[in-house]
Amino acid sequence: MFQQTPLAWKNLVSDRRRLALAAAGVAFAAILMFTENGFRNALLDSPVQWLKLVDTDLVAISRTRTSLQIEQPFPLDLLRRASGDPDVSVTTPLYIERSRSLVRVDDSRQRPIRVIAMENQPRWLTTRKLRETLSRVRPPQTAALDDQSRRTFGFAINEPAELVQQQIELAGRSLRIIATVSIGVDFANEGTLLMSANNFAEYFPSRNQGRPLESVDLGLIQLQPGANAEQVARRLTDLAPGVWTVKTRQQLIQQETDFWSRQTPVGIIFTVGAMMGFAVGVIICYQILFTSIQDSMPEFATLKAMGYSNRYFVMLVIRQSIYLSVFGFTIALVVSFGLFRALESLAELPMLITVPRALLVLALTMAMCLVSGLLAMRKLLKADPASLF
């Protein structure tokens, strides 16, 4: 009998103006959570987005390299030894330079830029454009530019003909940009150049005491079909356990994500920001639902006098909270899509709304409304029906 009339729904939509204001309040809190989580996810996504462009089973790094941003290479000889493992198909070194790679565009000041170099192994790259680009940067003093590099460098990214003609210096030597690729920037790198290993050695001859290609930043390891990646990784790590470690690509991505999330102040700040957005939402929703319950006290008193139990009122508020959270979340999702596109353009960082991330904010929004609703109805549950009239 109590379920025949959808009281929670009718109570919520009876006043359209109040519903709009309530949904806007919930949406505001959800947008705060979307934004804080968006910045946090941009922090976590951006350092590894270039690694996702490399198709490899295992990645070897120095044991002391706790983050991809830290320059700690390992000897190339270890990668050569790994090639002798029966489960290893092919290995190739990948070089990264940040400290010596100062670039000057025309008459602008020098700025640090990340340089990534690798042997001409097209099968390592997951997109056709990247494979074609790497094959084009074989000539001396040539490189490809990440088209998402920040505009402060002065590169004519949107004018290919002008970009080729620009006077560019890298580490004091002339450089020609003959192609562009899409790699992405992050909180530590404002731009990237992609070049061949031979060109890398020419621009940074002092690296590793004059043997620039004998120290490797990352070792890419492709396995034979059917090989167990984790078992091979442990076996290769045991070749020199104090010098390097071998991980699957996903394990390395997770390590980098954990580093930025747990060991950097900015990661902690964004996490706290998301928690504050939830707390603000609880306060907003509490005021909305408390006012709604307070205004409906005479009706609730009548229902209590008729014998409706406290459980009925609890379920009523829960349903009303869920309806309100869905309304607010829908508005927040639409607004956040537009907001993220604008922030992505301004900050030049990947602001992505994926299904799991959207579902997380939906769950937080529902929890926020449920907590607020249960707090707001305490007075109703404790009151005597006669005192409510």
mmCIF file with all atom_site columns, N, CA and C in Angstrom, residues 6-42:
data_model
loop_
_atom_site.group_PDB
_atom_site.id
_atom_site.type_symbol
_atom_site.label_atom_id
_atom_site.label_alt_id
_atom_site.label_comp_id
_atom_site.label_asym_id
_atom_site.label_entity_id
_atom_site.label_seq_id
_atom_site.pdbx_PDB_ins_code
_atom_site.Cartn_x
_atom_site.Cartn_y
_atom_site.Cartn_z
_atom_site.occupancy
_atom_site.B_iso_or_equiv
_atom_site.pdbx_formal_charge
_atom_site.auth_seq_id
_atom_site.auth_comp_id
_atom_site.auth_asym_id
_atom_site.auth_atom_id
_atom_site.pdbx_PDB_model_num
ATOM 1   N N  . PRO A 1 6  ? 4.319  7.202  -5.819  1.00 0.00 ? 6  PRO A N  1
ATOM 2   C CA . PRO A 1 6  ? 5.748  7.549  -5.804  1.00 0.00 ? 6  PRO A CA 1
ATOM 3   C C  . PRO A 1 6  ? 5.963  8.889  -5.106  1.00 0.00 ? 6  PRO A C  1
ATOM 4   N N  . LEU A 1 7  ? 5.807  8.874  -3.781  1.00 0.00 ? 7  LEU A N  1
ATOM 5   C CA . LEU A 1 7  ? 5.844  10.123 -3.020  1.00 0.00 ? 7  LEU A CA 1
ATOM 6   C C  . LEU A 1 7  ? 7.176  10.840 -3.155  1.00 0.00 ? 7  LEU A C  1
ATOM 7   N N  . ALA A 1 8  ? 8.275  10.092 -3.157  1.00 0.00 ? 8  ALA A N  1
ATOM 8   C CA . ALA A 1 8  ? 9.592  10.735 -3.252  1.00 0.00 ? 8  ALA A CA 1
ATOM 9   C C  . ALA A 1 8  ? 9.709  11.531 -4.550  1.00 0.00 ? 8  ALA A C  1
ATOM 10  N N  . TRP A 1 9  ? 9.251  10.932 -5.640  1.00 0.00 ? 9  TRP A N  1
ATOM 11  C CA . TRP A 1 9  ? 9.315  11.612 -6.930  1.00 0.00 ? 9  TRP A CA 1
ATOM 12  C C  . TRP A 1 9  ? 8.395  12.831 -6.965  1.00 0.00 ? 9  TRP A C  1
ATOM 13  N N  . LYS A 1 10 ? 7.164  12.653 -6.513  1.00 0.00 ? 10 LYS A N  1
ATOM 14  C CA . LYS A 1 10 ? 6.211  13.761 -6.545  1.00 0.00 ? 10 LYS A CA 1
ATOM 15  C C  . LYS A 1 10 ? 6.647  14.880 -5.608  1.00 0.00 ? 10 LYS A C  1
ATOM 16  N N  . ASN A 1 11 ? 7.200  14.526 -4.474  1.00 0.00 ? 11 ASN A N  1
ATOM 17  C CA . ASN A 1 11 ? 7.670  15.538 -3.535  1.00 0.00 ? 11 ASN A CA 1
ATOM 18  C C  . ASN A 1 11 ? 8.807  16.349 -4.139  1.00 0.00 ? 11 ASN A C  1
ATOM 19  N N  . LEU A 1 12 ? 9.611  15.701 -4.993  1.00 0.00 ? 12 LEU A N  1
ATOM 20  C CA . LEU A 1 12 ? 10.763 16.378 -5.583  1.00 0.00 ? 12 LEU A CA 1
ATOM 21  C C  . LEU A 1 12 ? 10.366 17.272 -6.746  1.00 0.00 ? 12 LEU A C  1
ATOM 22  N N  . VAL A 1 13 ? 9.428  16.822 -7.579  1.00 0.00 ? 13 VAL A N  1
ATOM 23  C CA . VAL A 1 13 ? 9.097  17.563 -8.802  1.00 0.00 ? 13 VAL A CA 1
ATOM 24  C C  . VAL A 1 13 ? 7.867  18.454 -8.643  1.00 0.00 ? 13 VAL A C  1
ATOM 25  N N  . SER A 1 14 ? 7.270  18.471 -7.471  1.00 0.00 ? 14 SER A N  1
ATOM 26  C CA . SER A 1 14 ? 6.060  19.281 -7.298  1.00 0.00 ? 14 SER A CA 1
ATOM 27  C C  . SER A 1 14 ? 6.332  20.764 -7.478  1.00 0.00 ? 14 SER A C  1
ATOM 28  N N  . ASP A 1 15 ? 7.520  21.192 -7.078  1.00 0.00 ? 15 ASP A N  1
ATOM 29  C CA . ASP A 1 15 ? 7.905  22.597 -7.238  1.00 0.00 ? 15 ASP A CA 1
ATOM 30  C C  . ASP A 1 15 ? 9.080  22.633 -8.203  1.00 0.00 ? 15 ASP A C  1
ATOM 31  N N  . ARG A 1 16 ? 8.824  22.979 -9.457  1.00 0.00 ? 16 ARG A N  1
ATOM 32  C CA . ARG A 1 16 ? 9.876  22.937 -10.473 1.00 0.00 ? 16 ARG A CA 1
ATOM 33  C C  . ARG A 1 16 ? 11.000 23.921 -10.181 1.00 0.00 ? 16 ARG A C  1
ATOM 34  N N  . ARG A 1 17 ? 10.667 25.057 -9.638  1.00 0.00 ? 17 ARG A N  1
ATOM 35  C CA . ARG A 1 17 ? 11.702 26.057 -9.335  1.00 0.00 ? 17 ARG A CA 1
ATOM 36  C C  . ARG A 1 17 ? 12.642 25.528 -8.259  1.00 0.00 ? 17 ARG A C  1
ATOM 37  N N  . ARG A 1 18 ? 12.049 24.928 -7.216  1.00 0.00 ? 18 ARG A N  1
ATOM 38  C CA . ARG A 1 18 ? 12.891 24.377 -6.145  1.00 0.00 ? 18 ARG A CA 1
ATOM 39  C C  . ARG A 1 18 ? 13.737 23.224 -6.676  1.00 0.00 ? 18 ARG A C  1
ATOM 40  N N  . LEU A 1 19 ? 13.141 22.393 -7.554  1.00 0.00 ? 19 LEU A N  1
ATOM 41  C CA . LEU A 1 19 ? 13.894 21.286 -8.135  1.00 0.00 ? 19 LEU A CA 1
ATOM 42  C C  . LEU A 1 19 ? 15.087 21.805 -8.932  1.00 0.00 ? 19 LEU A C  1
ATOM 43  N N  . ALA A 1 20 ? 14.878 22.858 -9.725  1.00 0.00 ? 20 ALA A N  1
ATOM 44  C CA . ALA A 1 20 ? 15.970 23.413 -10.532 1.00 0.00 ? 20 ALA A CA 1
ATOM 45  C C  . ALA A 1 20 ? 17.097 23.931 -9.640  1.00 0.00 ? 20 ALA A C  1
ATOM 46  N N  . LEU A 1 21 ? 16.723 24.636 -8.558  1.00 0.00 ? 21 LEU A N  1
ATOM 47  C CA . LEU A 1 21 ? 17.742 25.165 -7.645  1.00 0.00 ? 21 LEU A CA 1
ATOM 48  C C  . LEU A 1 21 ? 18.480 24.031 -6.936  1.00 0.00 ? 21 LEU A C  1
ATOM 49  N N  . ALA A 1 22 ? 17.732 23.007 -6.522  1.00 0.00 ? 22 ALA A N  1
ATOM 50  C CA . ALA A 1 22 ? 18.364 21.878 -5.834  1.00 0.00 ? 22 ALA A CA 1
ATOM 51  C C  . ALA A 1 22 ? 19.306 21.132 -6.772  1.00 0.00 ? 22 ALA A C  1
ATOM 52  N N  . ALA A 1 23 ? 18.851 20.875 -8.010  1.00 0.00 ? 23 ALA A N  1
ATOM 53  C CA . ALA A 1 23 ? 19.702 20.180 -8.972  1.00 0.00 ? 23 ALA A CA 1
ATOM 54  C C  . ALA A 1 23 ? 20.945 20.994 -9.305  1.00 0.00 ? 23 ALA A C  1
ATOM 55  N N  . ALA A 1 24 ? 20.776 22.330 -9.377  1.00 0.00 ? 24 ALA A N  1
ATOM 56  C CA . ALA A 1 24 ? 21.925 23.194 -9.649  1.00 0.00 ? 24 ALA A CA 1
ATOM 57  C C  . ALA A 1 24 ? 22.938 23.126 -8.508  1.00 0.00 ? 24 ALA A C  1
ATOM 58  N N  . GLY A 1 25 ? 22.441 23.071 -7.262  1.00 0.00 ? 25 GLY A N  1
ATOM 59  C CA . GLY A 1 25 ? 23.352 22.966 -6.122  1.00 0.00 ? 25 GLY A CA 1
ATOM 60  C C  . GLY A 1 25 ? 24.131 21.669 -6.139  1.00 0.00 ? 25 GLY A C  1
ATOM 61  N N  . VAL A 1 26 ? 23.447 20.563 -6.404  1.00 0.00 ? 26 VAL A N  1
ATOM 62  C CA . VAL A 1 26 ? 24.127 19.268 -6.495  1.00 0.00 ? 26 VAL A CA 1
ATOM 63  C C  . VAL A 1 26 ? 25.096 19.257 -7.673  1.00 0.00 ? 26 VAL A C  1
ATOM 64  N N  . ALA A 1 27 ? 24.670 19.832 -8.796  1.00 0.00 ? 27 ALA A N  1
ATOM 65  C CA . ALA A 1 27 ? 25.536 19.880 -9.975  1.00 0.00 ? 27 ALA A CA 1
ATOM 66  C C  . ALA A 1 27 ? 26.798 20.668 -9.691  1.00 0.00 ? 27 ALA A C  1
ATOM 67  N N  . PHE A 1 28 ? 26.673 21.768 -8.936  1.00 0.00 ? 28 PHE A N  1
ATOM 68  C CA . PHE A 1 28 ? 27.852 22.566 -8.591  1.00 0.00 ? 28 PHE A CA 1
ATOM 69  C C  . PHE A 1 28 ? 28.873 21.726 -7.829  1.00 0.00 ? 28 PHE A C  1
ATOM 70  N N  . ALA A 1 29 ? 28.400 20.975 -6.848  1.00 0.00 ? 29 ALA A N  1
ATOM 71  C CA . ALA A 1 29 ? 29.294 20.111 -6.079  1.00 0.00 ? 29 ALA A CA 1
ATOM 72  C C  . ALA A 1 29 ? 29.901 19.021 -6.963  1.00 0.00 ? 29 ALA A C  1
ATOM 73  N N  . ALA A 1 30 ? 29.096 18.438 -7.855  1.00 0.00 ? 30 ALA A N  1
ATOM 74  C CA . ALA A 1 30 ? 29.605 17.395 -8.756  1.00 0.00 ? 30 ALA A CA 1
ATOM 75  C C  . ALA A 1 30 ? 30.630 17.958 -9.731  1.00 0.00 ? 30 ALA A C  1
ATOM 76  N N  . ILE A 1 31 ? 30.411 19.190 -10.200 1.00 0.00 ? 31 ILE A N  1
ATOM 77  C CA . ILE A 1 31 ? 31.384 19.830 -11.096 1.00 0.00 ? 31 ILE A CA 1
ATOM 78  C C  . ILE A 1 31 ? 32.707 20.039 -10.362 1.00 0.00 ? 31 ILE A C  1
ATOM 79  N N  . LEU A 1 32 ? 32.641 20.430 -9.086  1.00 0.00 ? 32 LEU A N  1
ATOM 80  C CA . LEU A 1 32 ? 33.865 20.562 -8.287  1.00 0.00 ? 32 LEU A CA 1
ATOM 81  C C  . LEU A 1 32 ? 34.624 19.238 -8.243  1.00 0.00 ? 32 LEU A C  1
ATOM 82  N N  . MET A 1 33 ? 33.900 18.143 -8.004  1.00 0.00 ? 33 MET A N  1
ATOM 83  C CA . MET A 1 33 ? 34.559 16.836 -7.947  1.00 0.00 ? 33 MET A CA 1
ATOM 84  C C  . MET A 1 33 ? 35.089 16.428 -9.315  1.00 0.00 ? 33 MET A C  1
ATOM 85  N N  . PHE A 1 34 ? 34.304 16.696 -10.376 1.00 0.00 ? 34 PHE A N  1
ATOM 86  C CA . PHE A 1 34 ? 34.780 16.404 -11.726 1.00 0.00 ? 34 PHE A CA 1
ATOM 87  C C  . PHE A 1 34 ? 36.084 17.156 -12.008 1.00 0.00 ? 34 PHE A C  1
ATOM 88  N N  . THR A 1 35 ? 36.110 18.447 -11.649 1.00 0.00 ? 35 THR A N  1
ATOM 89  C CA . THR A 1 35 ? 37.273 19.276 -11.966 1.00 0.00 ? 35 THR A CA 1
ATOM 90  C C  . THR A 1 35 ? 38.503 18.842 -11.186 1.00 0.00 ? 35 THR A C  1
ATOM 91  N N  . GLU A 1 36 ? 38.341 18.628 -9.882  1.00 0.00 ? 36 GLU A N  1
ATOM 92  C CA . GLU A 1 36 ? 39.485 18.197 -9.068  1.00 0.00 ? 36 GLU A CA 1
ATOM 93  C C  . GLU A 1 36 ? 39.997 16.845 -9.532  1.00 0.00 ? 36 GLU A C  1
ATOM 94  N N  . ASN A 1 37 ? 39.075 15.920 -9.798  1.00 0.00 ? 37 ASN A N  1
ATOM 95  C CA . ASN A 1 37 ? 39.496 14.615 -10.306 1.00 0.00 ? 37 ASN A CA 1
ATOM 96  C C  . ASN A 1 37 ? 40.091 14.736 -11.706 1.00 0.00 ? 37 ASN A C  1
ATOM 97  N N  . GLY A 1 38 ? 39.575 15.674 -12.492 1.00 0.00 ? 38 GLY A N  1
ATOM 98  C CA . GLY A 1 38 ? 40.113 15.882 -13.839 1.00 0.00 ? 38 GLY A CA 1
ATOM 99  C C  . GLY A 1 38 ? 41.553 16.345 -13.802 1.00 0.00 ? 38 GLY A C  1
ATOM 100 N N  . PHE A 1 39 ? 41.851 17.322 -12.925 1.00 0.00 ? 39 PHE A N  1
ATOM 101 C CA . PHE A 1 39 ? 43.234 17.786 -12.794 1.00 0.00 ? 39 PHE A CA 1
ATOM 102 C C  . PHE A 1 39 ? 44.133 16.678 -12.247 1.00 0.00 ? 39 PHE A C  1
ATOM 103 N N  . ARG A 1 40 ? 43.611 15.921 -11.283 1.00 0.00 ? 40 ARG A N  1
ATOM 104 C CA . ARG A 1 40 ? 44.406 14.821 -10.722 1.00 0.00 ? 40 ARG A CA 1
ATOM 105 C C  . ARG A 1 40 ? 44.684 13.764 -11.794 1.00 0.00 ? 40 ARG A C  1
ATOM 106 N N  . ASN A 1 41 ? 43.668 13.426 -12.575 1.00 0.00 ? 41 ASN A N  1
ATOM 107 C CA . ASN A 1 41 ? 43.870 12.431 -13.625 1.00 0.00 ? 41 ASN A CA 1
ATOM 108 C C  . ASN A 1 41 ? 44.787 12.959 -14.723 1.00 0.00 ? 41 ASN A C  1
ATOM 109 N N  . ALA A 1 42 ? 44.735 14.269 -14.999 1.00 0.00 ? 42 ALA A N  1
ATOM 110 C CA . ALA A 1 42 ? 45.662 14.853 -15.973 1.00 0.00 ? 42 ALA A CA 1
ATOM 111 C C  . ALA A 1 42 ? 47.095 14.714 -15.469 1.00 0.00 ? 42 ALA A C  1
#
